[in-house]
Amino acid sequence: DTAVSQTPKYLVTQMGNDKSIKCEQNLGHDTMYWYKQDSKKFLKIMFSYNNKELIINETVPNRFSPKSPDKAHLNLHINSLELGDSAVYFCASSQAPPGQGIVGGNTIYFGEGSWLTVV
Amino acid sequence: AQSVTQPDIHITVSEGASLELRCNYSYGATPYLFWYVQSPGQGLQLLLKYFSGDTLVQGIKGFEAEFKRSQSSFNLRKPSVHWSDAAEYFCAGLSGSSGDKLTFGTGTRLAVRP
């Protein structure tokens, strides 16, 4: 079974549309994340949640809204998609609470990515 | 500012040759350091990590990395490269003060000549 799974893997949509990417982890982790990888392969954190609570919110347009119905799921909803939103979005999870995540000796596990193309 | 730098954008090596990918970090205190690999069209897989202790860290797929505080480096090495190692390699760092914000380098794309 895949530890961190995202759907869809590929998504092509028109500007102005609203879309969601779903993420689920079966590792029993408390913390989940969304990372964005741009066209130059640069990876940057967008959000992190711990037990359904938002912990990290980087400078991300408010068109992006994460939702965590439970600690095993962290979905990313994007409103009014723009061309610049085209990227690969990675979901991830780790065991420990924020501020101790990797300091505590745990590791962030990544999903396989969702390739979003806005046309 | 905390940062991780990978000076080499592309590297090409022959199959069977040795490999070293460079990573430099800039943190106020000793960071926690990682190497991830991303194969084409795939997600990120953790190769190895350094938290403390032995500065030579062994990872999966025959990779190792050495933490050198004096050089602020955490270079990734493999003694003999296989064609399947062709991928993008990312160095990443984290400090206690940054919580869970894993900071990535810009990546090094490895090509392997037959």
PDB file of N, CA and C in Angstrom, chain A residues 9 33 35 37 41-43 56 58 90 97-99 101-103 105-108 110-112 115, chain B residues 32 34 36 38 41-44 46 49 51 88 90 94-96 99-102 104-106 109:
ATOM      1  N   LYS A   9      -3.086  12.256 -10.334  1.00  0.00           N
ATOM      2  CA  LYS A   9      -1.660  12.415 -10.600  1.00  0.00           C
ATOM      3  C   LYS A   9      -1.436  13.467 -11.688  1.00  0.00           C
ATOM      4  N   TYR A  33       1.569  17.935   4.954  1.00  0.00           N
ATOM      5  CA  TYR A  33       2.088  19.126   4.287  1.00  0.00           C
ATOM      6  C   TYR A  33       1.656  19.164   2.824  1.00  0.00           C
ATOM      7  N   TYR A  35       3.614  20.795  -0.579  1.00  0.00           N
ATOM      8  CA  TYR A  35       4.766  21.463  -1.171  1.00  0.00           C
ATOM      9  C   TYR A  35       4.457  21.711  -2.636  1.00  0.00           C
ATOM     10  N   GLN A  37       6.303  22.372  -6.399  1.00  0.00           N
ATOM     11  CA  GLN A  37       7.521  22.337  -7.202  1.00  0.00           C
ATOM     12  C   GLN A  37       7.261  23.070  -8.502  1.00  0.00           C
ATOM     13  N   LYS A  41      11.899  23.202 -10.979  1.00  0.00           N
ATOM     14  CA  LYS A  41      12.119  22.102 -10.030  1.00  0.00           C
ATOM     15  C   LYS A  41      12.315  22.577  -8.597  1.00  0.00           C
ATOM     16  N   PHE A  42      12.096  23.868  -8.350  1.00  0.00           N
ATOM     17  CA  PHE A  42      12.295  24.362  -6.993  1.00  0.00           C
ATOM     18  C   PHE A  42      11.120  23.955  -6.116  1.00  0.00           C
ATOM     19  N   LEU A  43      11.432  23.401  -4.963  1.00  0.00           N
ATOM     20  CA  LEU A  43      10.426  22.904  -4.029  1.00  0.00           C
ATOM     21  C   LEU A  43      10.285  23.845  -2.848  1.00  0.00           C
ATOM     22  N   ILE A  56       1.543  25.775   9.510  1.00  0.00           N
ATOM     23  CA  ILE A  56       2.374  26.606   8.644  1.00  0.00           C
ATOM     24  C   ILE A  56       1.539  27.056   7.459  1.00  0.00           C
ATOM     25  N   GLU A  58       2.619  29.438   4.409  1.00  0.00           N
ATOM     26  CA  GLU A  58       3.557  30.331   3.766  1.00  0.00           C
ATOM     27  C   GLU A  58       2.793  31.366   2.942  1.00  0.00           C
ATOM     28  N   PHE A  90       3.145  18.417  -4.187  1.00  0.00           N
ATOM     29  CA  PHE A  90       3.475  17.227  -3.415  1.00  0.00           C
ATOM     30  C   PHE A  90       2.825  17.298  -2.043  1.00  0.00           C
ATOM     31  N   PRO A  97       4.887  16.272  16.005  1.00  0.00           N
ATOM     32  CA  PRO A  97       4.192  17.560  15.908  1.00  0.00           C
ATOM     33  C   PRO A  97       5.102  18.625  15.319  1.00  0.00           C
ATOM     34  N   PRO A  98       4.539  19.710  14.849  1.00  0.00           N
ATOM     35  CA  PRO A  98       5.348  20.781  14.269  1.00  0.00           C
ATOM     36  C   PRO A  98       6.291  21.366  15.306  1.00  0.00           C
ATOM     37  N   GLY A  99       7.400  21.814  14.843  1.00  0.00           N
ATOM     38  CA  GLY A  99       8.419  22.338  15.729  1.00  0.00           C
ATOM     39  C   GLY A  99       9.319  21.249  16.243  1.00  0.00           C
ATOM     40  N   GLY A 101       9.098  18.190  14.334  1.00  0.00           N
ATOM     41  CA  GLY A 101       8.946  17.214  13.256  1.00  0.00           C
ATOM     42  C   GLY A 101      10.159  16.384  12.990  1.00  0.00           C
ATOM     43  N   ILE A 102      11.186  17.012  12.443  1.00  0.00           N
ATOM     44  CA  ILE A 102      12.326  16.213  12.082  1.00  0.00           C
ATOM     45  C   ILE A 102      13.375  16.289  13.175  1.00  0.00           C
ATOM     46  N   VAL A 103      13.318  17.295  13.989  1.00  0.00           N
ATOM     47  CA  VAL A 103      14.230  17.389  15.112  1.00  0.00           C
ATOM     48  C   VAL A 103      14.098  16.154  15.975  1.00  0.00           C
ATOM     49  N   GLY A 105      13.732  13.287  15.094  1.00  0.00           N
ATOM     50  CA  GLY A 105      14.283  12.099  14.471  1.00  0.00           C
ATOM     51  C   GLY A 105      13.372  11.488  13.440  1.00  0.00           C
ATOM     52  N   ASN A 106      12.275  12.134  13.161  1.00  0.00           N
ATOM     53  CA  ASN A 106      11.371  11.600  12.161  1.00  0.00           C
ATOM     54  C   ASN A 106      11.669  12.184  10.800  1.00  0.00           C
ATOM     55  N   THR A 107      10.999  11.677   9.830  1.00  0.00           N
ATOM     56  CA  THR A 107      11.279  12.010   8.446  1.00  0.00           C
ATOM     57  C   THR A 107       9.996  12.415   7.747  1.00  0.00           C
ATOM     58  N   ILE A 108      10.111  13.300   6.796  1.00  0.00           N
ATOM     59  CA  ILE A 108       8.959  13.666   5.975  1.00  0.00           C
ATOM     60  C   ILE A 108       8.891  12.716   4.783  1.00  0.00           C
ATOM     61  N   PHE A 110       7.049  11.804   1.230  1.00  0.00           N
ATOM     62  CA  PHE A 110       6.345  12.508   0.175  1.00  0.00           C
ATOM     63  C   PHE A 110       5.484  11.563  -0.653  1.00  0.00           C
ATOM     64  N   GLY A 111       4.399  12.117  -1.175  1.00  0.00           N
ATOM     65  CA  GLY A 111       3.602  11.413  -2.153  1.00  0.00           C
ATOM     66  C   GLY A 111       4.266  11.488  -3.515  1.00  0.00           C
ATOM     67  N   GLU A 112       3.604  10.962  -4.513  1.00  0.00           N
ATOM     68  CA  GLU A 112       4.198  10.892  -5.845  1.00  0.00           C
ATOM     69  C   GLU A 112       3.960  12.144  -6.672  1.00  0.00           C
ATOM     70  N   TRP A 115       0.637  16.527 -11.025  1.00  0.00           N
ATOM     71  CA  TRP A 115       1.074  17.461 -12.064  1.00  0.00           C
ATOM     72  C   TRP A 115      -0.117  18.280 -12.533  1.00  0.00           C
TER      73      TRP A 115
ATOM     74  N   TYR B  32      19.602  19.700  10.307  1.00  0.00           N
ATOM     75  CA  TYR B  32      19.333  18.321   9.946  1.00  0.00           C
ATOM     76  C   TYR B  32      19.296  18.294   8.419  1.00  0.00           C
ATOM     77  N   PHE B  34      19.242  16.236   4.527  1.00  0.00           N
ATOM     78  CA  PHE B  34      18.629  15.126   3.808  1.00  0.00           C
ATOM     79  C   PHE B  34      19.031  15.174   2.341  1.00  0.00           C
ATOM     80  N   TYR B  36      17.170  13.726  -1.168  1.00  0.00           N
ATOM     81  CA  TYR B  36      16.035  13.076  -1.813  1.00  0.00           C
ATOM     82  C   TYR B  36      16.354  12.884  -3.295  1.00  0.00           C
ATOM     83  N   GLN B  38      14.457  12.250  -7.143  1.00  0.00           N
ATOM     84  CA  GLN B  38      13.202  12.294  -7.901  1.00  0.00           C
ATOM     85  C   GLN B  38      13.474  11.755  -9.297  1.00  0.00           C
ATOM     86  N   GLY B  41       9.079  11.957 -13.652  1.00  0.00           N
ATOM     87  CA  GLY B  41       7.654  11.692 -13.474  1.00  0.00           C
ATOM     88  C   GLY B  41       7.295  11.032 -12.169  1.00  0.00           C
ATOM     89  N   GLN B  42       8.213  11.020 -11.242  1.00  0.00           N
ATOM     90  CA  GLN B  42       7.978  10.345  -9.969  1.00  0.00           C
ATOM     91  C   GLN B  42       8.043  11.308  -8.796  1.00  0.00           C
ATOM     92  N   GLY B  43       7.696  10.790  -7.637  1.00  0.00           N
ATOM     93  CA  GLY B  43       7.748  11.591  -6.425  1.00  0.00           C
ATOM     94  C   GLY B  43       9.140  11.644  -5.839  1.00  0.00           C
ATOM     95  N   LEU B  44       9.222  12.119  -4.609  1.00  0.00           N
ATOM     96  CA  LEU B  44      10.493  12.276  -3.919  1.00  0.00           C
ATOM     97  C   LEU B  44      10.732  11.092  -2.991  1.00  0.00           C
ATOM     98  N   LEU B  46      13.373   9.484  -0.156  1.00  0.00           N
ATOM     99  CA  LEU B  46      14.469   9.802   0.739  1.00  0.00           C
ATOM    100  C   LEU B  46      15.618   8.827   0.538  1.00  0.00           C
ATOM    101  N   LYS B  49      19.655  10.605   5.572  1.00  0.00           N
ATOM    102  CA  LYS B  49      19.466  11.776   6.416  1.00  0.00           C
ATOM    103  C   LYS B  49      20.567  11.840   7.459  1.00  0.00           C
ATOM    104  N   PHE B  51      21.225  13.541  11.271  1.00  0.00           N
ATOM    105  CA  PHE B  51      20.712  14.280  12.417  1.00  0.00           C
ATOM    106  C   PHE B  51      21.836  14.637  13.358  1.00  0.00           C
ATOM    107  N   GLU B  88      16.822  13.424 -10.678  1.00  0.00           N
ATOM    108  CA  GLU B  88      17.088  14.731 -10.069  1.00  0.00           C
ATOM    109  C   GLU B  88      17.329  14.487  -8.585  1.00  0.00           C
ATOM    110  N   PHE B  90      17.922  16.150  -4.776  1.00  0.00           N
ATOM    111  CA  PHE B  90      17.683  17.337  -3.972  1.00  0.00           C
ATOM    112  C   PHE B  90      18.291  17.179  -2.595  1.00  0.00           C
ATOM    113  N   LEU B  94      16.929  21.405   7.543  1.00  0.00           N
ATOM    114  CA  LEU B  94      15.938  21.809   8.534  1.00  0.00           C
ATOM    115  C   LEU B  94      16.685  22.146   9.811  1.00  0.00           C
ATOM    116  N   SER B  95      16.263  23.211  10.476  1.00  0.00           N
ATOM    117  CA  SER B  95      16.840  23.510  11.777  1.00  0.00           C
ATOM    118  C   SER B  95      15.740  23.523  12.816  1.00  0.00           C
ATOM    119  N   GLY B  96      16.124  23.460  14.068  1.00  0.00           N
ATOM    120  CA  GLY B  96      15.133  23.442  15.129  1.00  0.00           C
ATOM    121  C   GLY B  96      14.264  24.684  15.134  1.00  0.00           C
ATOM    122  N   GLY B  99      11.085  24.766  12.593  1.00  0.00           N
ATOM    123  CA  GLY B  99       9.956  23.845  12.704  1.00  0.00           C
ATOM    124  C   GLY B  99      10.015  22.777  11.633  1.00  0.00           C
ATOM    125  N   ASP B 100       8.933  22.660  10.883  1.00  0.00           N
ATOM    126  CA  ASP B 100       8.888  21.618   9.872  1.00  0.00           C
ATOM    127  C   ASP B 100       9.154  22.142   8.477  1.00  0.00           C
ATOM    128  N   LYS B 101       9.713  23.318   8.354  1.00  0.00           N
ATOM    129  CA  LYS B 101       9.923  23.870   7.020  1.00  0.00           C
ATOM    130  C   LYS B 101      11.202  23.302   6.451  1.00  0.00           C
ATOM    131  N   LEU B 102      11.038  22.271   5.691  1.00  0.00           N
ATOM    132  CA  LEU B 102      12.183  21.664   5.015  1.00  0.00           C
ATOM    133  C   LEU B 102      12.560  22.576   3.861  1.00  0.00           C
ATOM    134  N   PHE B 104      14.669  23.188   0.537  1.00  0.00           N
ATOM    135  CA  PHE B 104      15.312  22.415  -0.514  1.00  0.00           C
ATOM    136  C   PHE B 104      16.325  23.231  -1.290  1.00  0.00           C
ATOM    137  N   GLY B 105      17.368  22.556  -1.776  1.00  0.00           N
ATOM    138  CA  GLY B 105      18.234  23.141  -2.782  1.00  0.00           C
ATOM    139  C   GLY B 105      17.532  23.094  -4.122  1.00  0.00           C
ATOM    140  N   THR B 106      18.157  23.648  -5.123  1.00  0.00           N
ATOM    141  CA  THR B 106      17.535  23.747  -6.440  1.00  0.00           C
ATOM    142  C   THR B 106      17.661  22.479  -7.265  1.00  0.00           C
ATOM    143  N   ARG B 109      20.568  17.640 -11.656  1.00  0.00           N
ATOM    144  CA  ARG B 109      20.105  16.596 -12.568  1.00  0.00           C
ATOM    145  C   ARG B 109      21.284  15.729 -12.978  1.00  0.00           C
TER     146      ARG B 109
END
